Short mmCIF file of C-alpha atoms and ligand atoms in Angstrom, two decimals:
data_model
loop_
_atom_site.label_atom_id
_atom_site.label_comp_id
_atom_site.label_asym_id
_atom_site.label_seq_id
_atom_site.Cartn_x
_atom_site.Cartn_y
_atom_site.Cartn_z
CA UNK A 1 0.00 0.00 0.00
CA UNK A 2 2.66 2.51 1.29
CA UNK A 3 4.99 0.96 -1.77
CA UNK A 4 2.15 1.94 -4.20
CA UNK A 5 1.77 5.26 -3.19
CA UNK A 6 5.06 6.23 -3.16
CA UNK A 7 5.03 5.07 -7.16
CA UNK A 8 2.11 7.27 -6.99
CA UNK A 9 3.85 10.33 -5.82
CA UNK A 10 7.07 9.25 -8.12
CA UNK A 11 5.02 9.50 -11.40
CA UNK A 12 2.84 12.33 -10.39
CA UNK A 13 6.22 14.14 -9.75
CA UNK A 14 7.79 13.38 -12.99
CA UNK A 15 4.55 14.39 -15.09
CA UNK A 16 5.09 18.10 -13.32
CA UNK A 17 8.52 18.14 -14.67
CA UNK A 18 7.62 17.00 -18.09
CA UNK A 19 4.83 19.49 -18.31
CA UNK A 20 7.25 22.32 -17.04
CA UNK A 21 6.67 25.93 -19.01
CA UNK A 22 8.23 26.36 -22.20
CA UNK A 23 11.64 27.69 -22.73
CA UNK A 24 13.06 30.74 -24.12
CA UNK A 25 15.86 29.53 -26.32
CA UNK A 26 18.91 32.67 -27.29
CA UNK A 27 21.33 32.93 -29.98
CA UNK A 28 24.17 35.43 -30.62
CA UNK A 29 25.86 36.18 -33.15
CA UNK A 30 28.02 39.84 -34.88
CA UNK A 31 26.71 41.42 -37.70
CA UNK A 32 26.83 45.43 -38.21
CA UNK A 33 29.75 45.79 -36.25
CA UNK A 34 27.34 44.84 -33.32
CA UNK A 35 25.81 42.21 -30.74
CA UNK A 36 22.75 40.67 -32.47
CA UNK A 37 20.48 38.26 -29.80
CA UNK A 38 17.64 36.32 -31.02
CA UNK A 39 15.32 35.07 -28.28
CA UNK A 40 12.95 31.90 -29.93
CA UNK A 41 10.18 31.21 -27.14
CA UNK A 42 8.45 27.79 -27.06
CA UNK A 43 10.82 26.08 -29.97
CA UNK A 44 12.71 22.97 -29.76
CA UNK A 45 16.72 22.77 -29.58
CA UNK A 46 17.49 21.88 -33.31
CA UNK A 47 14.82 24.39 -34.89
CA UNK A 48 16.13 27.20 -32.41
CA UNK A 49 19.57 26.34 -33.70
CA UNK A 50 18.78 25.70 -37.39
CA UNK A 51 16.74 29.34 -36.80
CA UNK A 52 20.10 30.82 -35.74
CA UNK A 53 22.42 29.84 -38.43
CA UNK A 54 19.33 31.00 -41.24
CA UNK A 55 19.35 34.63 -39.54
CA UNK A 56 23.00 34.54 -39.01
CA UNK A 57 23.39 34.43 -42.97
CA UNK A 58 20.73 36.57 -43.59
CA UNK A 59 22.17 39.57 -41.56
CA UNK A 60 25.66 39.32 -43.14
CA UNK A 61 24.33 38.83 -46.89
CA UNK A 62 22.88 41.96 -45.74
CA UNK A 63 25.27 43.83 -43.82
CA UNK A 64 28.04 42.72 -47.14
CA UNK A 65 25.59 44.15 -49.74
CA UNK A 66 24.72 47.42 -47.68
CA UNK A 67 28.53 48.10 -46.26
CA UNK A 68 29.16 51.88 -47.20
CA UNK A 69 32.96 51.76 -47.51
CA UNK A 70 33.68 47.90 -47.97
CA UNK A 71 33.19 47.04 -51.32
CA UNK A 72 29.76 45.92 -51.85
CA UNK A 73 26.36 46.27 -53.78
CA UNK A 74 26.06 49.55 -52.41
CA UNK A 75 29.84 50.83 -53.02
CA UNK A 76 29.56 49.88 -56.82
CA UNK A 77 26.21 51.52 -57.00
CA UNK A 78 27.81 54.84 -55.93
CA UNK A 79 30.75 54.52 -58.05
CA UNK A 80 28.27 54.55 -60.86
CA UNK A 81 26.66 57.47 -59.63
CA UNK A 82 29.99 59.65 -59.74
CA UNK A 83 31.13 58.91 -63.01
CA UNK A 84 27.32 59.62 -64.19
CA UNK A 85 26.79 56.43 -65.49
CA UNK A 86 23.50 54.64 -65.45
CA UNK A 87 24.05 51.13 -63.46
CA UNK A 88 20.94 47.91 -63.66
CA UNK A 89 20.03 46.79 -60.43
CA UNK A 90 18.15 44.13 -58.83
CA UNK A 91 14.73 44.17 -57.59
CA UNK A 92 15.37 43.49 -54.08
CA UNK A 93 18.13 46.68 -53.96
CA UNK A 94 15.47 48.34 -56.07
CA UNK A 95 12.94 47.38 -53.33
CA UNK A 96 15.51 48.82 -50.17
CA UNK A 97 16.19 52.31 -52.71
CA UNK A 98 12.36 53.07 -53.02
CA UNK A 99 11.53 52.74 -49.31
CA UNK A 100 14.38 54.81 -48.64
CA UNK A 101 13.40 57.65 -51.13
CA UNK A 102 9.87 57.38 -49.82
CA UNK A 103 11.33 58.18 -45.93
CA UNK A 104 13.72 60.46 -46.94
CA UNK A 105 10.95 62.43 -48.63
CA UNK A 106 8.63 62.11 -45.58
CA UNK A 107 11.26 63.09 -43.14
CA UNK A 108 11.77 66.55 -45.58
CA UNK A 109 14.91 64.66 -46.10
CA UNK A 110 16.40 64.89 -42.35
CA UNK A 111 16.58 61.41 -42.98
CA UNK A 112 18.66 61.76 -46.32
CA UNK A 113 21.17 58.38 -46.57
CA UNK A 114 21.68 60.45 -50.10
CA UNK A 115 24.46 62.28 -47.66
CA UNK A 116 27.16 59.90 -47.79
CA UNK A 117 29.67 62.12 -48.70
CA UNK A 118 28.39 64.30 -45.35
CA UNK A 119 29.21 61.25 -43.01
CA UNK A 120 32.82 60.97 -44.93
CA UNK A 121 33.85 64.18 -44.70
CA UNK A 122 32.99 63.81 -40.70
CA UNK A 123 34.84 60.42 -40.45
CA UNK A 124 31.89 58.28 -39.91
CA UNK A 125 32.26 55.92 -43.05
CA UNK A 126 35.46 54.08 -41.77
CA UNK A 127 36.44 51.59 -39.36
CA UNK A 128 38.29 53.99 -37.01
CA UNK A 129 35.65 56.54 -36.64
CA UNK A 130 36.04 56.88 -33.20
CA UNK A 131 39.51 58.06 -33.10
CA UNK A 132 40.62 61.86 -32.67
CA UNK A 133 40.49 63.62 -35.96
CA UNK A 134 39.71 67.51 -36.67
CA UNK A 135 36.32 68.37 -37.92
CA UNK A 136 35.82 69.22 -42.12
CA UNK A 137 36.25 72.41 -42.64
CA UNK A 138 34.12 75.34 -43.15
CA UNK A 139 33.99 75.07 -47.32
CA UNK A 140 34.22 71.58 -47.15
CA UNK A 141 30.38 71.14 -45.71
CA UNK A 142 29.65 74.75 -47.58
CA UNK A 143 30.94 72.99 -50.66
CA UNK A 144 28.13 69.91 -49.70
CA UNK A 145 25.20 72.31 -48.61
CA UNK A 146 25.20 74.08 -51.79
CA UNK A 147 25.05 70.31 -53.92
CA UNK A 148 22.68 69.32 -51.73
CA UNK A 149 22.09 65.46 -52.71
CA UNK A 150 18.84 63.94 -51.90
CA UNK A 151 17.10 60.57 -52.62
CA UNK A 152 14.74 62.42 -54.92
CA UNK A 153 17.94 62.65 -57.17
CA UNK A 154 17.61 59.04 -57.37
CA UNK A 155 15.76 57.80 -60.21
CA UNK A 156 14.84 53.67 -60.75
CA UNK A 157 13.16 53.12 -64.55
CA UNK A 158 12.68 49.63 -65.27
CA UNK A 159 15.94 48.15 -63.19
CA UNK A 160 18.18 50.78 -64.04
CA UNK A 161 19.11 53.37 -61.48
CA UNK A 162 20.41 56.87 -62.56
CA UNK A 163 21.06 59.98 -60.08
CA UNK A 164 20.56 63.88 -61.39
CA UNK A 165 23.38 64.84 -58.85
CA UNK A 166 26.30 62.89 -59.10
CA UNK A 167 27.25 64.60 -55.61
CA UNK A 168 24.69 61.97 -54.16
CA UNK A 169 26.20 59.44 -51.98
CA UNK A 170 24.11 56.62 -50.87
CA UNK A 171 24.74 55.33 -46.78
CA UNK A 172 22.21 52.84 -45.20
CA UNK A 173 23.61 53.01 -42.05
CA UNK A 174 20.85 54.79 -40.11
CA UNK A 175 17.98 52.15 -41.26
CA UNK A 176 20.24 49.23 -42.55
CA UNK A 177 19.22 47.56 -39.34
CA UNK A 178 15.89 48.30 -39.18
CA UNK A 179 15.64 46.60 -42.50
CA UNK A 180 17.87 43.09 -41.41
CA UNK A 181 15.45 42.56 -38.40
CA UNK A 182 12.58 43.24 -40.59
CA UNK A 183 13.74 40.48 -42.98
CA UNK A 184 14.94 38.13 -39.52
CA UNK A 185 11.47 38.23 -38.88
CA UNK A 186 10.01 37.77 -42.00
CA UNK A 187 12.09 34.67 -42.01
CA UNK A 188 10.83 33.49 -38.60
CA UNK A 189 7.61 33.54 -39.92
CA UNK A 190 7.66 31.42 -43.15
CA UNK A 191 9.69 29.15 -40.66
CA UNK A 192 6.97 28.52 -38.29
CA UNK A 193 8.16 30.57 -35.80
CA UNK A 194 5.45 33.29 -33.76
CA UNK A 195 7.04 34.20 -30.35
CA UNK A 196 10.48 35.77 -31.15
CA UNK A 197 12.53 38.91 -30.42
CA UNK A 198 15.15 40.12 -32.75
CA UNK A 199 17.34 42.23 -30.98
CA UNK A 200 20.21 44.21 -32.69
CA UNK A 201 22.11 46.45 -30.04
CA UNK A 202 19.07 47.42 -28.10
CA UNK A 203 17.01 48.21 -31.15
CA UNK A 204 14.85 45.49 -31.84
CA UNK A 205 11.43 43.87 -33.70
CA UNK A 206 9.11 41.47 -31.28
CA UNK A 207 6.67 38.97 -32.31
CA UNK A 208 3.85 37.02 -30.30
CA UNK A 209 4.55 37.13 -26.48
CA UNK A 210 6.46 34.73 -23.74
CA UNK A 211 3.63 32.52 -22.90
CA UNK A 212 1.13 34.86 -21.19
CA UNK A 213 3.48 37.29 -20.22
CA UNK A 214 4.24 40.08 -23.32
CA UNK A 215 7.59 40.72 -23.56
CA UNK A 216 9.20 43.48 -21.80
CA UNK A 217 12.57 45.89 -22.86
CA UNK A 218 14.74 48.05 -21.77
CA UNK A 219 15.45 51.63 -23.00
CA UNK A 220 18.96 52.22 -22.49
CA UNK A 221 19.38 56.32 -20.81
CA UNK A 222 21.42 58.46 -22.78
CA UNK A 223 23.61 60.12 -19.93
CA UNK A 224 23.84 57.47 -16.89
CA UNK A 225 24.65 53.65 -17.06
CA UNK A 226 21.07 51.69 -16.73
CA UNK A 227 17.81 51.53 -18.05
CA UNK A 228 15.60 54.70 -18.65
CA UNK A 229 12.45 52.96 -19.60
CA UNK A 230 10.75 50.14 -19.83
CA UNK A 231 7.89 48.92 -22.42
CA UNK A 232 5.37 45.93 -22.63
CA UNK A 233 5.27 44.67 -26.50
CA UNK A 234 1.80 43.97 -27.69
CA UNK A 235 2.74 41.61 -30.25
CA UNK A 236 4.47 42.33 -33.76
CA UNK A 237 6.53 46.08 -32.79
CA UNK A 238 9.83 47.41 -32.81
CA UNK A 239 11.64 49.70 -30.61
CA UNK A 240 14.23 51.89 -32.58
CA UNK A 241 16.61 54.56 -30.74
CA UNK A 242 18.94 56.66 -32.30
CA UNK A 243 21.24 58.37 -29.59
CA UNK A 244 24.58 60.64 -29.34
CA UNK A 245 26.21 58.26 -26.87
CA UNK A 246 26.79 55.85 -29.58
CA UNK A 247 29.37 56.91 -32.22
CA UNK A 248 31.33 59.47 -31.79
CA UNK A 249 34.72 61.01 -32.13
CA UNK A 250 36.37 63.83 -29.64
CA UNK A 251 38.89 66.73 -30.61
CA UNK A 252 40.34 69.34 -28.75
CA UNK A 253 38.06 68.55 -26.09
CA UNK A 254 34.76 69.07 -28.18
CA UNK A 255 32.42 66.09 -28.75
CA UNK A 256 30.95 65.55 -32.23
CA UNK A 257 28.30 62.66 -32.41
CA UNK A 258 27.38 60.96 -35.69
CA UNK A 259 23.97 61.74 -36.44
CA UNK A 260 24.08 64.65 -39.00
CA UNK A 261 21.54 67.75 -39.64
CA UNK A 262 21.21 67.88 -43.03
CA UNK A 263 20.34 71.43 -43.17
CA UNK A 264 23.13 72.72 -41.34
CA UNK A 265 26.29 70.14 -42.22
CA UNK A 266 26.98 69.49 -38.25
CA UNK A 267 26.20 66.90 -36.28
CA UNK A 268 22.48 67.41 -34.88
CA UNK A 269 22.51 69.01 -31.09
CA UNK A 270 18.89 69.19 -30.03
CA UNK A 271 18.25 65.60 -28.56
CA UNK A 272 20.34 63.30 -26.84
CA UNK A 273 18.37 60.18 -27.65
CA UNK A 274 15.16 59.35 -29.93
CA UNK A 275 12.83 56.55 -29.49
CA UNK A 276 10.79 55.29 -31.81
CA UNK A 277 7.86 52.14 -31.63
CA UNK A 278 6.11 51.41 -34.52
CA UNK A 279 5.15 48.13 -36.62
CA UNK A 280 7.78 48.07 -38.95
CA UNK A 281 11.83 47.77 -38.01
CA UNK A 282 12.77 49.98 -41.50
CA UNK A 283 10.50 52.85 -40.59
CA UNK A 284 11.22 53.03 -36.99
CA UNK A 285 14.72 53.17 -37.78
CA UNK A 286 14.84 56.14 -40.27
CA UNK A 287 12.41 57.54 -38.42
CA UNK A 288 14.39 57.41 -34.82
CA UNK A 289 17.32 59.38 -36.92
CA UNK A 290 15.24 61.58 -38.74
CA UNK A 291 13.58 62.95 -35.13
CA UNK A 292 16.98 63.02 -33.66
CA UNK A 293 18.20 65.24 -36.36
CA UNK A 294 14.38 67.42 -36.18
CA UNK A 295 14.90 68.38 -32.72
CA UNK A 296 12.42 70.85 -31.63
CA UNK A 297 10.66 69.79 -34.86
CA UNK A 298 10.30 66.78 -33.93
CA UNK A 299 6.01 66.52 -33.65
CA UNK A 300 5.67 68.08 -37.16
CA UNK A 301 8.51 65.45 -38.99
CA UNK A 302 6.27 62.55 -36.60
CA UNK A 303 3.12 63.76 -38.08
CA UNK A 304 4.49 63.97 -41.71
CA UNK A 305 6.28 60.55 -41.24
CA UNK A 306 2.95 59.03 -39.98
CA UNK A 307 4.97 58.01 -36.39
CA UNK A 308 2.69 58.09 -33.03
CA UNK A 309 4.84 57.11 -30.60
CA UNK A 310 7.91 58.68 -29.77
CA UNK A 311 10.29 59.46 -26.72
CA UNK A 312 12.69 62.52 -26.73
CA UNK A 313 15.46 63.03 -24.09
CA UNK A 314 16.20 66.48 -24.18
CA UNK A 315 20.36 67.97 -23.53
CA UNK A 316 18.82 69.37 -20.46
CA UNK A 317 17.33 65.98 -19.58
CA UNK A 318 13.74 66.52 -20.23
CA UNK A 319 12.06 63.76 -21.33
CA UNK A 320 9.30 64.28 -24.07
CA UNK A 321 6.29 61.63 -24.87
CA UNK A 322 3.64 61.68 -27.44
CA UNK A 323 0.67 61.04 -26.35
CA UNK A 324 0.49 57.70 -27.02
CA UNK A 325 4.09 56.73 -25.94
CA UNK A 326 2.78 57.70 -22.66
CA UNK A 327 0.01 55.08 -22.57
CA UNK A 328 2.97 52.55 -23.25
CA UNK A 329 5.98 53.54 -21.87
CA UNK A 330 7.18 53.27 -18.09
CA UNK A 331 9.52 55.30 -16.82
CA UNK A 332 12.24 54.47 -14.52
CA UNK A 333 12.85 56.96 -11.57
CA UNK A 334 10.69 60.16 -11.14
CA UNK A 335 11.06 61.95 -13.94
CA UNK A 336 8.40 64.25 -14.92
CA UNK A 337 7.65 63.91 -18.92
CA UNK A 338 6.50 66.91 -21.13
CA UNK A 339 3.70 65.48 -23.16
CA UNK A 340 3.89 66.70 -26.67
CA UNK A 341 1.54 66.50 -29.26
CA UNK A 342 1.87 64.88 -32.89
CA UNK A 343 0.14 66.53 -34.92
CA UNK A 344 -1.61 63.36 -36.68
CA UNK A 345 -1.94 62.26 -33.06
CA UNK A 346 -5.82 62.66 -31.93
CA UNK A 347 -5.86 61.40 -28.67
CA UNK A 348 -5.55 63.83 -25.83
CA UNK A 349 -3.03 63.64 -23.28
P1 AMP B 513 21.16 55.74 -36.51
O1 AMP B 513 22.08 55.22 -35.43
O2 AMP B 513 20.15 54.72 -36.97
O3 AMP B 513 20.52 57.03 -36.12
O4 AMP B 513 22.05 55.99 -37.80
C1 AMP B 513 23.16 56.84 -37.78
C2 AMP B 513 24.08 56.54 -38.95
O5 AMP B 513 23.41 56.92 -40.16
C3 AMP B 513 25.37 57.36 -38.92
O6 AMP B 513 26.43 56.62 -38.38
C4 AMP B 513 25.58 57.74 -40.39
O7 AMP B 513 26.25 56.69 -41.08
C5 AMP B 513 24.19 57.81 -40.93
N1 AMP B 513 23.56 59.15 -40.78
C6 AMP B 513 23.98 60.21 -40.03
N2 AMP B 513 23.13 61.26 -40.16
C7 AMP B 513 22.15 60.85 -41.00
C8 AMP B 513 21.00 61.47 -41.56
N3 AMP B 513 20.64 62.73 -41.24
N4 AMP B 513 20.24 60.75 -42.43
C9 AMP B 513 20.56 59.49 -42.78
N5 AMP B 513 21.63 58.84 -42.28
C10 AMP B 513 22.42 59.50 -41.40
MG1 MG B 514 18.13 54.93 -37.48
#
């Protein structure tokens, strides 16, 4: 009797432990010149690690075609462009060119990867970027402000790309990203997989949830080690934030961050940090850098970018929330937000 119910207790005990919660499975790998962590919820060993290696090839076909001073797709592209030539192109790069024009022309071009000569001349389109260097000079970025490149110099008729400015550089880097972890995910998903985070250096896409919990991330704060905020996913969103604590280079005791104002030539100086959530990794990347670089403009370029939820950090430390950032975001500390808002926005806050 006591024999049998010990059994009892034995198998009872080992059908808990086989019926244990699911598992969140991780993967790292470098792409970008960054960390890249994939989280896989509820997926076996072998698919998790089969997942890996498929995403792991995916982000450095990518991060090979789009490199702006390696040679690449992108680096014979522009070569074409300077000696005025007309070059063919494939649909997929035709695909990644058209989405860019489109943001660049929402943004009023603050978002204008047309500028890669701009991010030369400051040093940002090499490896050692972060190493002391002087700033262009004066008639160098006069010299660039009165060519002006833009995407809408780019022109794409039936495969072939020309440009009307053969001043235009083209330089992915501030929605390159954005664009891998939208096609990680798209890859999860013809592979089965629903619950996922793609997670490139603390910018990131999220799909499903982790079991009944959503998942939750951190928003890294601009000017102190730790977390500034925290926000619940509600299934497929991603979290882009463009900052000045990122890249940057220091002479003569003067910082210069990497994020440049289009307008002016200099690196933009009205935000310290930019968050953006929306659907789509792409969008939410040129759209983190093209707030960053709008500054006090910031709720007009939201509005005409079609972006709801944004977080500012102000130099001075203010932070700013639209509306509906608020209903999603939660801050860490006491900070009192200035609720700003976008013009599109029509909720009240
Ligand atoms: P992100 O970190 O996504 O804001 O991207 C910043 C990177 O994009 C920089 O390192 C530059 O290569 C490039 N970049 C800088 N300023 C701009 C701009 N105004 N528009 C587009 N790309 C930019
Ligand atoms: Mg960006």
């Amino acid at each position: 009797m006591k024999l049998t119910r010990l059994l009892c207790i034995g198998i009872a005990l080992l059908l808990v432990g086989c019926e244990s919660e699911p598992q969140t499975r991780q993967g790292k790998f470098y792409a970008f010149g960054t960390e890249i962590d994939v989280s896989l919820y509820d997926v076996n060993e072998d698919v998790a690690n089969n997942t890996i290696t498929i995403l792991e090839e995916a982000f450095s076909n990518i991060n090979n075609s789009w490199h702006a001073w390696q040679p690449s797709t992108l680096t014979t592209i522009n070569a074409a462009i300077s000696e005025g030539k007309a070059i063919a192109v494939e649909e997929d790069t035709a695909q990644l060119i058209n989405l860019a024009k489109t943001l660049a022309r929402d943004s009023q071009h603050l978002f204008n990867p047309a500028a890669g000569k701009l991010f030369e001349l400051w040093g940002f389109h090499q490896d050692n970027w972060f190493e002391s260097h002087p700033p262009p000079s004066e008639s160098d970025i006069n010299n660039w402000l009165t060519q002006r490149p833009t995407m809408d110099d780019i022109h794409i008729t039936n495969g072939e790309l020309t440009s009307s400015n053969s001043f235009v550089k083209l330089g992915f880097g501030a929605f390159a990203k954005g664009f891998a972890v939208d096609t990680a995910i798209k890859a999860l998903k013809q592979h089965g997989i629903n619950n996922a985070i793609v997670n490139i250096g603390g910018d990131l896409r999220a799909i499903g949830s982790h079991g009944q919990r959503p998942w939750i991330i951190g928003i890294r704060h601009p000017r102190q080690s730790g977390m500034l905020a925290s926000i619940a996913l509600k299934g497929d969103e991603s979290v882009f934030t463009s900052g000045d604590y990122e890249r940057f280079f220091q002479y003569d005791g003067k910082r210069y961050p990497h994020i440049i104002d289009p307008r002016t030539g200099y690196p933009a100086a009205q935000a310290t940090s930019v968050t953006v959530l929306h659907a789509n990794a792409s969008i939410a990347d040129a759209a983190a850098t093209a707030l960053f670089v709008a500054g006090d403009d910031w709720p007009t370029i939201a509005a005409a970018m079609q972006i709801d939820r944004v977080m500012l950090v102000r130099p001075d430390g203010q932070i700013e929330l639209s509306p509906l950032m608020k209903d999603r975001v939660r801050l860490i500390g006491n900070a009192k937000p200035a609720i700003i808002r976008v013009l599109k926005d029509s909720s009240t806050s």
